[in-house]
Every structure is written in C-alpha cells, then in structure tokens.
Coordinates of C-alpha atoms in Angstrom, one line a residue:
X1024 CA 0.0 0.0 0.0
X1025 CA 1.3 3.1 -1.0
X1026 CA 1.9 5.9 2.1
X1027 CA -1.0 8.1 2.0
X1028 CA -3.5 5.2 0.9
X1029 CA -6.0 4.1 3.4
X1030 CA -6.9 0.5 4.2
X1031 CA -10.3 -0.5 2.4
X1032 CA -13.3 0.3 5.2
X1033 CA -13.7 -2.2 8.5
X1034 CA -9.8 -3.3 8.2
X1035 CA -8.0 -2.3 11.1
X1036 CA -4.2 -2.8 11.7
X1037 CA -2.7 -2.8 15.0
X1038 CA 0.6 -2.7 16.4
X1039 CA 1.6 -6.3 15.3
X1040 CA 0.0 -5.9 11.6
X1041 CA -2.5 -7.2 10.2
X1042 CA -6.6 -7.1 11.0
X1043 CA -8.0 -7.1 14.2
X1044 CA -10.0 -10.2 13.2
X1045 CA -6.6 -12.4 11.7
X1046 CA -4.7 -11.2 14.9
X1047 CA -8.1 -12.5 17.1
X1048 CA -8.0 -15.7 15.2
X1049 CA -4.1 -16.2 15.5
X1050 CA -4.5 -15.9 19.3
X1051 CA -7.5 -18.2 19.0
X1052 CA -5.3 -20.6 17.6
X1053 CA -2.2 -20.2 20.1
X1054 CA -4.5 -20.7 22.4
X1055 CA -5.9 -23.7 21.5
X1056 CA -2.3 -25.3 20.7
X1057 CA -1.0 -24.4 24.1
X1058 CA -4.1 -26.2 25.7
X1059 CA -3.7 -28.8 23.8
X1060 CA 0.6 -29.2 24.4
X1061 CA -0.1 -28.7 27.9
X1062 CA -3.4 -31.4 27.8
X1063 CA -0.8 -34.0 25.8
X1064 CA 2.1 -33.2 28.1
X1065 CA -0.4 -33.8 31.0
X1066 CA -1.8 -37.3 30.2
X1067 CA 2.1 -38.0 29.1
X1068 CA 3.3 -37.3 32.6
X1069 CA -0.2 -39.7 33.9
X1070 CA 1.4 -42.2 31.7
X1071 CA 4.3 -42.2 32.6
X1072 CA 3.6 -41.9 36.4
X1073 CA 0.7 -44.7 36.7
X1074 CA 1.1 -47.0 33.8
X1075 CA 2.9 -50.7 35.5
X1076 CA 6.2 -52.0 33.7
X1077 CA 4.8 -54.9 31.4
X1078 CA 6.7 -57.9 33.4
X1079 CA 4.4 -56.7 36.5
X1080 CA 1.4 -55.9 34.6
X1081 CA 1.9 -60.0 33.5
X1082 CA 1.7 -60.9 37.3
X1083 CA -0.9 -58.4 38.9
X1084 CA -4.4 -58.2 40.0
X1085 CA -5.1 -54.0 40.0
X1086 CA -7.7 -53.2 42.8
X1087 CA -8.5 -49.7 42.7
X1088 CA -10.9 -47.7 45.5
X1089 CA -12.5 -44.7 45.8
X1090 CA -14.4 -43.2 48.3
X1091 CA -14.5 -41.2 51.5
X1092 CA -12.9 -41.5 54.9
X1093 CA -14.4 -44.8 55.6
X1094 CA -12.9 -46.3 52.3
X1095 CA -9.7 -44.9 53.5
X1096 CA -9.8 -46.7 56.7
X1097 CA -10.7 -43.7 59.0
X1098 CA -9.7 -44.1 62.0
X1099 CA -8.1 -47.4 61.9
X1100 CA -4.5 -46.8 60.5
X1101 CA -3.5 -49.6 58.2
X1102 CA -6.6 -51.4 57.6
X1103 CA -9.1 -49.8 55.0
X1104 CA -12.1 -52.4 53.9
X1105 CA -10.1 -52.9 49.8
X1106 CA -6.7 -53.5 52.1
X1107 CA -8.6 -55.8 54.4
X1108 CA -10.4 -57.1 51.4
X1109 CA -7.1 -57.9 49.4
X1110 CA -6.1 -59.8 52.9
X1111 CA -9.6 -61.8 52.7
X1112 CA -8.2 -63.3 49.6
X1113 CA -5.5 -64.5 50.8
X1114 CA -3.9 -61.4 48.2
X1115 CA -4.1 -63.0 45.5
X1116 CA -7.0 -63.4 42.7
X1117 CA -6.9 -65.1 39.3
X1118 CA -3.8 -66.5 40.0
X1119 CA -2.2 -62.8 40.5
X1120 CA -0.6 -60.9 43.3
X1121 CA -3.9 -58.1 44.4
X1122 CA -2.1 -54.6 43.9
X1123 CA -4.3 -52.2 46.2
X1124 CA -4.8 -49.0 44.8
X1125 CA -6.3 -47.0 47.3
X1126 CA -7.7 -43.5 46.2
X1127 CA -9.8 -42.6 48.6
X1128 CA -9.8 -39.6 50.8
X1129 CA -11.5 -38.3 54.0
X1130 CA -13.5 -35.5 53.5
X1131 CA -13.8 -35.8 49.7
X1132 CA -17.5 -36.3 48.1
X1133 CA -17.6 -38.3 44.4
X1134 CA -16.2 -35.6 42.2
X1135 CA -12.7 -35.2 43.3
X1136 CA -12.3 -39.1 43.9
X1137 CA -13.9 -40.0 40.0
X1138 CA -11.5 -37.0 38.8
X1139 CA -8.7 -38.8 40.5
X1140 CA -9.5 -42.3 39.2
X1141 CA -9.9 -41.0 35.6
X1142 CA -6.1 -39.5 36.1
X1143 CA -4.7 -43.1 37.4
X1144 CA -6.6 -44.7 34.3
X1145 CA -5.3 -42.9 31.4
X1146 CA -3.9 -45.3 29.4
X1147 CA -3.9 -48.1 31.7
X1148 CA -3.8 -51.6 29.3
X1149 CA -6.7 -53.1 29.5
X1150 CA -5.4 -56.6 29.0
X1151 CA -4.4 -56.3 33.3
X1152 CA -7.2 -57.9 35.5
X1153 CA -8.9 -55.7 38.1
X1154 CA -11.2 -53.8 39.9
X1155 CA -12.6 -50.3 40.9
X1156 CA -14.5 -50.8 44.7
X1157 CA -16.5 -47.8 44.9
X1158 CA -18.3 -46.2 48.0
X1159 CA -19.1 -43.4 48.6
X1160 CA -22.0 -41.0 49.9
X1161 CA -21.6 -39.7 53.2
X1162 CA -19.8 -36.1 51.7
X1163 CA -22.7 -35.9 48.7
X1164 CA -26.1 -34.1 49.4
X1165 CA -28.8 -36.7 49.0
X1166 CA -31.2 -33.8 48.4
X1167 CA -33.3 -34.3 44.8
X1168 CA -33.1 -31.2 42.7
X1169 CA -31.7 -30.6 39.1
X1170 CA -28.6 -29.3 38.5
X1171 CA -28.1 -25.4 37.1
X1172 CA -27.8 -25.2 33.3
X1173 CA -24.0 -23.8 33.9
X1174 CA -23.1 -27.1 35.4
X1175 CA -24.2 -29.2 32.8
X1176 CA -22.3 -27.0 30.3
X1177 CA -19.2 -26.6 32.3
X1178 CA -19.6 -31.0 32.8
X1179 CA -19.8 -31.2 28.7
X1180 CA -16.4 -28.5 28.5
X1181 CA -14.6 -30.8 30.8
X1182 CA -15.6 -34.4 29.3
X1183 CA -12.6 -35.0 27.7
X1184 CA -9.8 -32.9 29.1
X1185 CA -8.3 -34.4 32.4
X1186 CA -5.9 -31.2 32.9
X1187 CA -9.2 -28.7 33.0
X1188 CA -10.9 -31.2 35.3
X1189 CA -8.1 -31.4 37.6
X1190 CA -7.8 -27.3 37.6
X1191 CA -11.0 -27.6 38.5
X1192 CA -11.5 -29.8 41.1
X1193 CA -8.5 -27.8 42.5
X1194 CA -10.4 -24.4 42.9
X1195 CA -13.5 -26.3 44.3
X1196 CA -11.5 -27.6 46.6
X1197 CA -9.9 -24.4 47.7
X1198 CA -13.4 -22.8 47.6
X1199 CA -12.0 -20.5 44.2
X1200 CA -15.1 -21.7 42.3
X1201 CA -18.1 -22.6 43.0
X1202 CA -20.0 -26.2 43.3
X1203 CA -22.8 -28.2 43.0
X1204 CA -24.1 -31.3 45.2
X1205 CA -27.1 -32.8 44.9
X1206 CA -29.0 -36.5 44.5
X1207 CA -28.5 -35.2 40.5
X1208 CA -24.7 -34.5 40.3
X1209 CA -24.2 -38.1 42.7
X1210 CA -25.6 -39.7 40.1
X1211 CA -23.7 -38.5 37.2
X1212 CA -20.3 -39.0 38.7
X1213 CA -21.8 -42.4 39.7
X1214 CA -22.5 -43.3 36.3
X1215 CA -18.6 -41.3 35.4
X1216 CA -17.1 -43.6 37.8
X1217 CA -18.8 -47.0 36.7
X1218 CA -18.2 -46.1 33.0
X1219 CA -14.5 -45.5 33.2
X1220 CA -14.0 -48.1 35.0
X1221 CA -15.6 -50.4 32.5
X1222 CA -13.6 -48.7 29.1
X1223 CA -10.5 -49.3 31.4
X1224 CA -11.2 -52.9 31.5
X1225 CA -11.9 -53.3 35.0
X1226 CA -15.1 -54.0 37.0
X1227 CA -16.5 -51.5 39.2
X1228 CA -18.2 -53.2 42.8
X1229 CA -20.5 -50.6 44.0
X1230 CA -21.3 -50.8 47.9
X1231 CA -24.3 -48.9 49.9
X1232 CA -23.3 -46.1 52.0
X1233 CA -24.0 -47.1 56.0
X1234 CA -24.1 -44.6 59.1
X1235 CA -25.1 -44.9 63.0
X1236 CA -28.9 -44.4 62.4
X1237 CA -29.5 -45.5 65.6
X1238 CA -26.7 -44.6 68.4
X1239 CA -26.1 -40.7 67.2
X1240 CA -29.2 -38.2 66.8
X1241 CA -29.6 -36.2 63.3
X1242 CA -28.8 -32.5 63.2
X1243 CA -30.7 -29.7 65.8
X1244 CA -27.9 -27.1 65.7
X1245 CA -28.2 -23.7 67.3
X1246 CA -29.4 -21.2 65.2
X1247 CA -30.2 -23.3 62.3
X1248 CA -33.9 -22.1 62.3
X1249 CA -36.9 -20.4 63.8
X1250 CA -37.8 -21.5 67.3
X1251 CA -38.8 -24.9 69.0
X1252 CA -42.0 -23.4 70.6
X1253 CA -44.7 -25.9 71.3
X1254 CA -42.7 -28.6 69.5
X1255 CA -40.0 -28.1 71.7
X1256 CA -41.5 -28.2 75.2
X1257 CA -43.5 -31.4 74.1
X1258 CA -39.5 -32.7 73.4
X1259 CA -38.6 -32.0 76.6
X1260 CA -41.9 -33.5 78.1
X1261 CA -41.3 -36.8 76.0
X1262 CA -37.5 -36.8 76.8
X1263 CA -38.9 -36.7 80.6
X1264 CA -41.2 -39.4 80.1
X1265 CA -38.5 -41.2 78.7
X1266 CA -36.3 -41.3 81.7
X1267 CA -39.0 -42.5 83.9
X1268 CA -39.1 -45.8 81.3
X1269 CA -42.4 -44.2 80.0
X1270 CA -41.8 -44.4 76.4
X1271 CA -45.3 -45.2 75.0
X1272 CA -46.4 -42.0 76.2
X1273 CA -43.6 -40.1 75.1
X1274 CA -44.0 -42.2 71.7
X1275 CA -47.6 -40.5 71.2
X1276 CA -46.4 -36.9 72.3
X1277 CA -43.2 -37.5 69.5
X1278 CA -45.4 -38.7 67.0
X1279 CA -48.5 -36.2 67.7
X1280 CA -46.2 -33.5 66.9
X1281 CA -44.9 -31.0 64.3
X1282 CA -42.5 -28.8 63.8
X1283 CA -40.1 -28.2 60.4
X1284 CA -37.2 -27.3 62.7
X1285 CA -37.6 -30.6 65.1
X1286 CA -39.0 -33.1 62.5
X1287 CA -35.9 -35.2 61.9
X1288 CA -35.5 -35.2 66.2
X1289 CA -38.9 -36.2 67.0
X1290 CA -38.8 -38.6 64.5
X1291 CA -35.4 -40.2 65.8
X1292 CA -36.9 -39.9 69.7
X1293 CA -40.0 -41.9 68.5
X1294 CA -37.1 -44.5 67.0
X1295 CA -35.9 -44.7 70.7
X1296 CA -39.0 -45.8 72.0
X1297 CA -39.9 -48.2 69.6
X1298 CA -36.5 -49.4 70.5
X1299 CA -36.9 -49.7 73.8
X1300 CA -40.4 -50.9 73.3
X1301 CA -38.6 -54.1 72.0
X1302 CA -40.0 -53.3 68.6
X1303 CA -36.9 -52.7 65.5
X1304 CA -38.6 -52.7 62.5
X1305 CA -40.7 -49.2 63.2
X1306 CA -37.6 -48.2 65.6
X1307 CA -35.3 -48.5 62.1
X1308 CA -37.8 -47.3 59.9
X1309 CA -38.0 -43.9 62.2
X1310 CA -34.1 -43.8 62.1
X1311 CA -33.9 -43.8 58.4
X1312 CA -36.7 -41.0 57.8
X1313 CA -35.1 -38.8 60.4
X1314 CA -31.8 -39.2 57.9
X1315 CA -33.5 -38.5 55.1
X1316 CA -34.9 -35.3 56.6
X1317 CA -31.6 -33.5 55.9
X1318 CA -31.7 -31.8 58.6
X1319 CA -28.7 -29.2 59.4
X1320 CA -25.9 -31.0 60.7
X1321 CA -21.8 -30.8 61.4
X1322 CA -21.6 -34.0 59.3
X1323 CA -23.7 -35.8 56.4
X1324 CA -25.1 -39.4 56.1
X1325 CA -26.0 -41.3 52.7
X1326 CA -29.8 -41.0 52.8
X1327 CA -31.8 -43.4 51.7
X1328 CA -32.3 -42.4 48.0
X1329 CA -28.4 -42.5 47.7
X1330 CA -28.8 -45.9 48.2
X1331 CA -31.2 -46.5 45.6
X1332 CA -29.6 -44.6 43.1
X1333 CA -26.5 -46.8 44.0
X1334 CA -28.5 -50.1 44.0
X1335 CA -30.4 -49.1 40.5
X1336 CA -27.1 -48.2 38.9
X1337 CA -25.9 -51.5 39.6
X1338 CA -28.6 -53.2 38.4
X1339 CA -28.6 -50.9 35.0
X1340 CA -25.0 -51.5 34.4
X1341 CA -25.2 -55.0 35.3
X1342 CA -22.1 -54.8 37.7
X1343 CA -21.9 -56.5 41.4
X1344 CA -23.1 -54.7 44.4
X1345 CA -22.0 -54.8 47.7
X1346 CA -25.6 -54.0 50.4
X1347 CA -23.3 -53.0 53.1
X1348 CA -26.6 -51.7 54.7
X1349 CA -28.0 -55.0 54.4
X1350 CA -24.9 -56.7 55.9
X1351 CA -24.7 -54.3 58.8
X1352 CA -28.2 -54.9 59.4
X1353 CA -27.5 -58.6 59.2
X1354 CA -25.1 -58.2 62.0
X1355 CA -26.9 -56.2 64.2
X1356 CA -28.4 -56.5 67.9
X1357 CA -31.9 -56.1 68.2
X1358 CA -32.1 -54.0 65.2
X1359 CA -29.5 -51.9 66.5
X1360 CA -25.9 -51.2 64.9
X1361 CA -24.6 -48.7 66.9
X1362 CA -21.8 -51.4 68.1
X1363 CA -20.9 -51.7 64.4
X1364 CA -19.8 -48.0 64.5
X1365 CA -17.0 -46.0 66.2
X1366 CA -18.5 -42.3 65.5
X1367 CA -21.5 -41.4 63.4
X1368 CA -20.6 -42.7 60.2
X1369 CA -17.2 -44.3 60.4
X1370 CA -17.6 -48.5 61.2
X1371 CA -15.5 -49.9 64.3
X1372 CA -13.2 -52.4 62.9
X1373 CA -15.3 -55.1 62.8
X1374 CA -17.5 -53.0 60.6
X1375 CA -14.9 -52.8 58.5
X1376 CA -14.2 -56.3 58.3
X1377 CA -17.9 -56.6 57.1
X1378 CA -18.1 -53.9 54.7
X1379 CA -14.1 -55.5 53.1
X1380 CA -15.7 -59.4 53.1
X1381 CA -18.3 -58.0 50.9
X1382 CA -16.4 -56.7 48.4
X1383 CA -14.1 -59.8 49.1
X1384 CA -17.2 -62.1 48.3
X1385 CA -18.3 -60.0 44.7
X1386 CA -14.5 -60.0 43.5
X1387 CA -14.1 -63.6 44.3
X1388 CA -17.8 -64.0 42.5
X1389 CA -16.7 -62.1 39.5
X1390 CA -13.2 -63.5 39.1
X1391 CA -13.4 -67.1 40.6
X1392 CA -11.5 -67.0 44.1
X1393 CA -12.4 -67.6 47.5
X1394 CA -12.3 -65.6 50.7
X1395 CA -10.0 -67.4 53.0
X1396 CA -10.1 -65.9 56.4
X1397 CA -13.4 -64.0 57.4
X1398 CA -12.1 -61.5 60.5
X1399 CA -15.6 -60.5 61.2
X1400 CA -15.7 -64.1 62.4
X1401 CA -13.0 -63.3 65.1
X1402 CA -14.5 -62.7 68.9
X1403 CA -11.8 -59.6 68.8
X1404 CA -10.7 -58.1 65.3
X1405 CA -8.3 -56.5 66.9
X1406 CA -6.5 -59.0 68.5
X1407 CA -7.3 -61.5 66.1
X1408 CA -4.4 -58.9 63.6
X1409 CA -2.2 -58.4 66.6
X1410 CA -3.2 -54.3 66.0
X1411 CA -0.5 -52.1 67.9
X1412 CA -1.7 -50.3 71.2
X1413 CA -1.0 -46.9 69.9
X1414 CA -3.1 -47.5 66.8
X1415 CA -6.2 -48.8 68.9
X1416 CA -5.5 -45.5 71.5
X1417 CA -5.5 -43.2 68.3
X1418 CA -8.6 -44.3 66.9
X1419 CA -10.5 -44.5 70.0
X1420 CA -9.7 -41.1 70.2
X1421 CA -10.1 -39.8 66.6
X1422 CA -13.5 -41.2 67.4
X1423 CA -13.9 -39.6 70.7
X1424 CA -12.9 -36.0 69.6
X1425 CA -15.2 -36.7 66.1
X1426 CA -18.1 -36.9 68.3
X1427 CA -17.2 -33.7 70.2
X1428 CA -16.9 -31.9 67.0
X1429 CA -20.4 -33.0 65.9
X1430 CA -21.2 -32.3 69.3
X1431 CA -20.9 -28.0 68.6
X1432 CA -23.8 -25.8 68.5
X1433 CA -25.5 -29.1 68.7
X1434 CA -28.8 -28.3 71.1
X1435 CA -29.1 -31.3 72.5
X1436 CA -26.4 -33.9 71.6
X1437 CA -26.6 -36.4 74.6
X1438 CA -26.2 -39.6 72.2
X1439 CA -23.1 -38.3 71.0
X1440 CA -21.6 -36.6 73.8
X1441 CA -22.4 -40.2 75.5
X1442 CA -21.0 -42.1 72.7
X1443 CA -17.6 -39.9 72.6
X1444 CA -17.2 -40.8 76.6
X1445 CA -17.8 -44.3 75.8
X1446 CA -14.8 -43.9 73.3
X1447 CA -12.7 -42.2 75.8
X1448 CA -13.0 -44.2 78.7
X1449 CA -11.8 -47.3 75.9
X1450 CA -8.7 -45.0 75.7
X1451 CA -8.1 -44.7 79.4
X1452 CA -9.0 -48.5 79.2
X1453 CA -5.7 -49.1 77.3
X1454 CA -3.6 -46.2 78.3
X1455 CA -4.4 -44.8 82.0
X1456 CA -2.3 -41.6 81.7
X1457 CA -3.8 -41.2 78.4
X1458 CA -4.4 -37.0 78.9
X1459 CA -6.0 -36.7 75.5
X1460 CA -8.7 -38.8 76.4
X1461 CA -9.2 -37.1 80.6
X1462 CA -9.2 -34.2 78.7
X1463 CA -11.8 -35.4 75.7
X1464 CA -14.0 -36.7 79.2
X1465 CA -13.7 -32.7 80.5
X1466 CA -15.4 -30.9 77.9
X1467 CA -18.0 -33.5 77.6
X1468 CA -18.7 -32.9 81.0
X1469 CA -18.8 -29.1 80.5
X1470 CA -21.3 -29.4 77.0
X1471 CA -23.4 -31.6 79.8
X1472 CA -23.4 -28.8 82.3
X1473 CA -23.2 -25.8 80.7
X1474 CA -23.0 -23.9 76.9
X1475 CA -19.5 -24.6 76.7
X1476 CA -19.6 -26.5 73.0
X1477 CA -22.9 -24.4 71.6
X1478 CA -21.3 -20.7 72.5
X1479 CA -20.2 -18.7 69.1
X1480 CA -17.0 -17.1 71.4
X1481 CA -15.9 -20.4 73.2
X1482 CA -16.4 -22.6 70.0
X1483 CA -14.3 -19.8 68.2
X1484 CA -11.3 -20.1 71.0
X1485 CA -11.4 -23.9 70.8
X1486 CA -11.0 -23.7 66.9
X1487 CA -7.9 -21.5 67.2
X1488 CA -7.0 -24.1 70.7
X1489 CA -7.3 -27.1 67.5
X1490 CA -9.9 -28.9 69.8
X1491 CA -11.9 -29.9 66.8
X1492 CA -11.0 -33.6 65.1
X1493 CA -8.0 -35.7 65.0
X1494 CA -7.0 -38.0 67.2
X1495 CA -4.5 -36.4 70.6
X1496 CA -4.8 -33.0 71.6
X1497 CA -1.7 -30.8 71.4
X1498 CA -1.5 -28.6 74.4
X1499 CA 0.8 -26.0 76.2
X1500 CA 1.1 -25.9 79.6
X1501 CA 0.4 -22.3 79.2
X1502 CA -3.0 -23.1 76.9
X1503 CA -3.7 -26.0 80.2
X1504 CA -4.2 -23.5 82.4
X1505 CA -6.0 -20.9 80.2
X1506 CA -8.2 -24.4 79.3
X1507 CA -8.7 -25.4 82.7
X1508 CA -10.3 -22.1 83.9
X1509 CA -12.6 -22.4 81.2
X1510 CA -13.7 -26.0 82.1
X1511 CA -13.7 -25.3 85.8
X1512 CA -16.1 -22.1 84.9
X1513 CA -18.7 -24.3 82.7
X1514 CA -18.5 -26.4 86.0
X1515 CA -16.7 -29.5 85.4
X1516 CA -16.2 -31.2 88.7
X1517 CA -12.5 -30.7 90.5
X1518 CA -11.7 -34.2 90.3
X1519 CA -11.9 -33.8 86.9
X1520 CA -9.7 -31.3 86.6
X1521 CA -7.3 -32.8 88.7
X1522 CA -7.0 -35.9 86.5
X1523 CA -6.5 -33.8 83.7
X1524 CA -3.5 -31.6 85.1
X1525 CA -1.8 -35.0 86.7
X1526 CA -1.6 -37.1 83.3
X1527 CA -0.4 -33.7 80.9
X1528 CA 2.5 -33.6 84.0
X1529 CA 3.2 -36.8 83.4
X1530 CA 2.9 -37.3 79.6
X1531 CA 3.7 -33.6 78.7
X1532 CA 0.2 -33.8 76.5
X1533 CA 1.3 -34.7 73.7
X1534 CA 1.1 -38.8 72.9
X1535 CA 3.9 -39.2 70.1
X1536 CA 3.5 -42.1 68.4
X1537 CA -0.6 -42.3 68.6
X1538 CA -1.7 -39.8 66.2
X1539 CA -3.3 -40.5 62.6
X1540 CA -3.4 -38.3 60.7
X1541 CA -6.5 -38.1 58.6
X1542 CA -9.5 -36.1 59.4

C-alpha cells in the first residue's frame, strides 16, 4: 500500500500488523495449541507416572478404590475395607498378586475421587485384570433437585480434558469456584465412575453407604432455624417421660407433633421408643426418615435415596453390588448397629471387616477366588491382627474428639456426647495416663453442664486451641491453664480437673506415636 493510501473500510491494523480479526483468530489458535501441548504433556506425565512395567502388569491383580474416609480406613491406620479385602483373599485373585490401589480420601465427596481415578486410568492396558471398589455418599447431598444449566455445560467443556478437570476440582476444593451437590450431580459422577472403570477394563463393585442411624441423633444445631416453641417443650416433656421408662407415652407426644425445625429429632426420639419398646422394625424405619430429613448438621449421612440410586445403577449396568446396609443390618443386635460403629458414620473395625468381606465375596464371584479368612468371624478383630496399642488408642480417640466436633452448637447432643465418653474411657481402658482422652471426658462434661460446645465465642477459642477432630490433643502448659479455667467455669467437677493436670504432668500432652493423621 502506498503511504498516503487508506486500508479499504472495517480493516483495522494494529501494532503487530495485520486485521483485528486475523490477529483475534491467531491468538485463538495459540491458544488452542497451548491447551492442547499442555493437555498432551499432562496425560504424558499420567502415563508415565501410573502405567505398570509390562513384566508386573503379567503378574498383577489392579484393585483400585475410591471413596470417602471410611474407604480410606478412618480411624483405623493400616486397615481400610479394599486392604482388608485384598487380605480376605488371601492377596491374590486369578492367580495374580492383588495390587491395592487406594484412592480414597477423607472429606472428599464423588467428584474429586472419579477426577482422581480417571487421572490413574489414562492409558492403563486393559489386557491387566482388576477392579474399581467404589463407596461413597456420606460427603454428597442426597437432596433431589436438578442441576443449574452452567453445570451441565461446564460438565460437557470438561468431558474430555483431564488437565481442566483437575484445575477444576483444584479451585473447588480451595473454595476459588463454585460447586454443586445434589442426589442429580451423585448420580452423574456415579455413572462417570462405573463407566470409566468399564472402558479401562476393570469392573466397578459398587457398595451402599451405611451410618449410625440409631446410636447418634440427626442435626438440631443452634441457630439453624426459627424457634422450637410448642414442639420443643412437648421434646422436653417426652424426653422426661423417657427417663422415667415411659416411652409409649412419650412415643404419642413424639409422634403427635410438628414442627419443620424438630421433624428429623422427634422422628429419631419416636425410633428410641420403639426401641426400647422391643419393637426394631418401626424403631429403624423412624431412624432412616429422620436421615432423610436432611436436617442441618456438622456432618452428612447417605440417605436413603443414595442408596437406591446406587443399587439401580448397579442393576442398569449390570455390575456387582456390595448391600453394606444389608450386611450391617444382618449383623446387628436387636435392630441396633450402633456397636458396628466408632462415631457417626465411620464402622469400628469389625464394621470394616464386614463392609471389606463384601467386596471380598463379589471379587471372588466375578473372578473365581475364594475368601480365606473371614475376620468378622473373630471374637476380637483387633487382636485376632495383633493391631498395635498406639493404633487402637489413636482411633478411640479420633472417634472420641469426632463426636465432640459434631457435638458443637448441637442443642441437645446427649447420644453423641455419651458415645464420645464411651470412646474415651476405651482410651483410658488401654492407656491410663492417656491426657488426650481425661481431657476429651472434661469438655464433655462441660457441654453436659453448661453452653461450653454451643457458645459462638468459646467454639471460636477452641478452633484457634485445635480442639476440633484428629486423634490427641496438642496442648501448652500455658494453653492448660487458660483451658482449665474455662472447664472449671462451665463447672466440670474438680476431680476432673485434677486428672487432667496430673496425666499432661506426666505425659507432657502430647502422645507421640498415637496420632493418625487423617481427618
């Protein structure tokens, strides 16, 4: 163009030459080739991280697992259900050495952990026998409603690049962006999960999602919602009658009441009666409605329409199921399976050993095997696998300080604060100068006698003090006596007290050697 001449009309040039729309499309397309180099560099680096060496991939059985805290073994270090599982089987399975895989996390709902196993299967041969145990539910809402129109678009963006998904996952985690949880998205990363699993050659064993229905009350957390009125003094009129053994009064005052706030309580009072009534099928039938009330809670449980999505996915896909909620019930007393638990949703071990022979019996179905040593069989799990002392201390009192935790803003928590003594007293069982768990049976005593776990300051100083979840408590001498004041003010008895001051002089309060480390 000669100097003077103007470009024809609607072409502009900029700095680098050229139109605005050809320079648009030329970052367009750097764009797209640096997300697609950094996509091909990302599943090369999966590849090369995950994929087996092909005289081991000759000679193994790959059992993968995803899940939550109870598929990671929570709060028994060592021995998660697919590691007990692989031990069931003697650890081997179609005449190969079972590789455990274990992907699971506490904390974590379906989303991260499919994300995860899509990462580990990228490439994987599918000529190598295995498995994908899957169970999860507790950290999903079991609420029905449909998902917003951005999710389902954002789901479609991300279908087929793992390096977005991963990014993320990563700024859900981190709170960055925002997410979604509902009965909807569970069953879409269900389905994600069971169909990955199956292009990857492997066969997903889906499980039921168990919890304490009976042995820890559903959500009634200060603050949550209007007030109790009318409701709330016929609770403390049926709780009364209760403790004079009057339960089929107390039953009709439960069950003549009604209240949006108290529903999911009055129905899980009316399940105590009918349990003490000697009568388990409308006691568990209570238990499970007052679940799937959803009420506000420091924890979730899988509801009963998790479990049906889980059970009609299996029978859809035509892959085994594992009815851990059957099996528990199975093994229950009286209807009850409190004893099967340590906490509110986490099994004691020989919950564990029930939940890890079911999958032990569907792989062994599937794959021709059999299970060779059943430890739910054992009068003590525990001792039957020689478990170390410091490992049965820690999760006695991951369990104990779990239930305290729950136990916050809670308005009337006595099944759990009860069930968190239980669990600390089975400390000071095995370890007598255990301080963690005088100290645990303290500020139960103080949520019994005063506001000390439901009052917004205290609950604030006992975040920053770290008094909420894992398994010993860390203390100062200097934060002792600060701590101490505070118990003896919310009128814990002296002798109390006492015990608490003597074992943190003797063990300095701090049990090395007995922590674990997941939440």
């Amino acid at each position: 163009m000669d100097p003077g001449e103007r470009p024809p009309s609607g072409v502009h040039r900029g700095p680098l030459g050229g139109s605005a729309t050809a320079r648009a499309l030329r970052l367009a397309a750097l764009f797209v080739l640096g997300a697609g180099a950094a996509e091909f560099c990302y599943r090369r680096w999966l590849l090369c991280r995950h994929r087996l060496p092909v005289e081991a991939a000759q000679r193994v059985f790959e059992l993968y697992a995803i899940g939550e805290s109870t598929m990671a073994g929570t709060p028994f270090r060592g021995l998660s259900p697919p590691e007990l599982a692989g031990r069931a089987l003697g650890g081997t399975l179609s005449g190969r050495r079972v590789v455990v895989r274990n992907l699971s996390k506490p904390g974590e709902s379906i989303l991260p952990q499919v994300s995860a196993l899509e990462r580990w299967l990228w490439g994987r041969a599918r000529g190598v026998p295995g498995a994908v145990l899957i169970y999860s539910g507790s950290n999903d809402h079991g609420r029905p409603a449909a998902a917003p129109t951005w999710w389902l678009v954002k789901e479609a963006l991300l279908e087929r690049s793992l390096l977005s998904r991963a990014l993320w996952d990563a700024g859900e985690r981190r709170s960055l962006l925002p997410r979604v949880r509902s009965l909807f998205t569970y069953e879409r990363h269900l389905r994600r999960a069971i169909e990955r699993s199956l292009e990857s050659g492997l066969v997903p064993v889906l499980s039921t999602v168990v919890s304490n229905a009976s042995g820890v009350e559903p959500g009634l957390l200060a603050g949550s919602g209007s007030s109790t009125g009318r409701a709330g003094e016929m609770l403390a009129e049926g709780m009364a009658l209760e403790a004079r053994g009057r339960h089929r009064e107390a039953l009709r005052l439960y069950e003549g009441a009604s209240s949006r706030r108290l529903g999911a309580y009055l129905l899980f009072r009316a399940g105590k009666c009918y349990e003490a009534l000697g009568e388990p099928e409308p006691a568990r039938r209570r238990f499970l409605q007052a679940i799937d009330y959803l009420a506000a809670d420091n924890f979730n449980r899988a509801t009963r329409y998790q479990n049906e999505t889980i059970r009609g996915l299996a029978r859809e896909y035509g892959v085994p199921l594992v009815d851990a909620v059957g099996l528990f019930e199975a093994r229950s007393t009286s209807g009850r399976e409190s004893a099967l638990f340590v906490d509110g949703h986490h099994p004691s071990l020989l919950g564990h050993a029930i939940l890890a022979e079911g999958f032990a019996d569907a792989l062994a179905a599937r794959f021709g095997g059999a299970v060779e040593r059943r430890l739910s069989r054992a009068p003590d799990p525990e001792q039957a696998l020689a478990y170390p002392l410091a490992d049965r201390l820690g999760a006695r009192l991951y369990a104990g300080r779990w239930l305290l935790t729950a136990s916050s803003r809670h308005l009337a928590p006595e099944e759990r604060l009860s069930l968190a003594e239980e669990r600390f007293r089975e400390a000071l069982r095995l370890a007598p100068e255990a301080f963690s768990a005088r100290l645990g049976l303290a500020i139960a005593e103080a949520a019994r006698r005063s506001a000390f776990l439901r009052d917004a300051g205290t609950l604030r100083w006992l975040g920053r003090m770290k008094v909420f979840y894992g398994s010993r408590f860390r203390v100062s001498p200097w934060e002792l006596t600060v701590l101490l004041r505070r118990l003896r003010q919310a009128g814990v008895a002296e002798g109390s007290l006492r015990g608490v001051s003597a074992a943190h002089a003797r063990t300095g309060g701090d049990h090395r050697g007995w922590a674990i480390s997941s939440r």
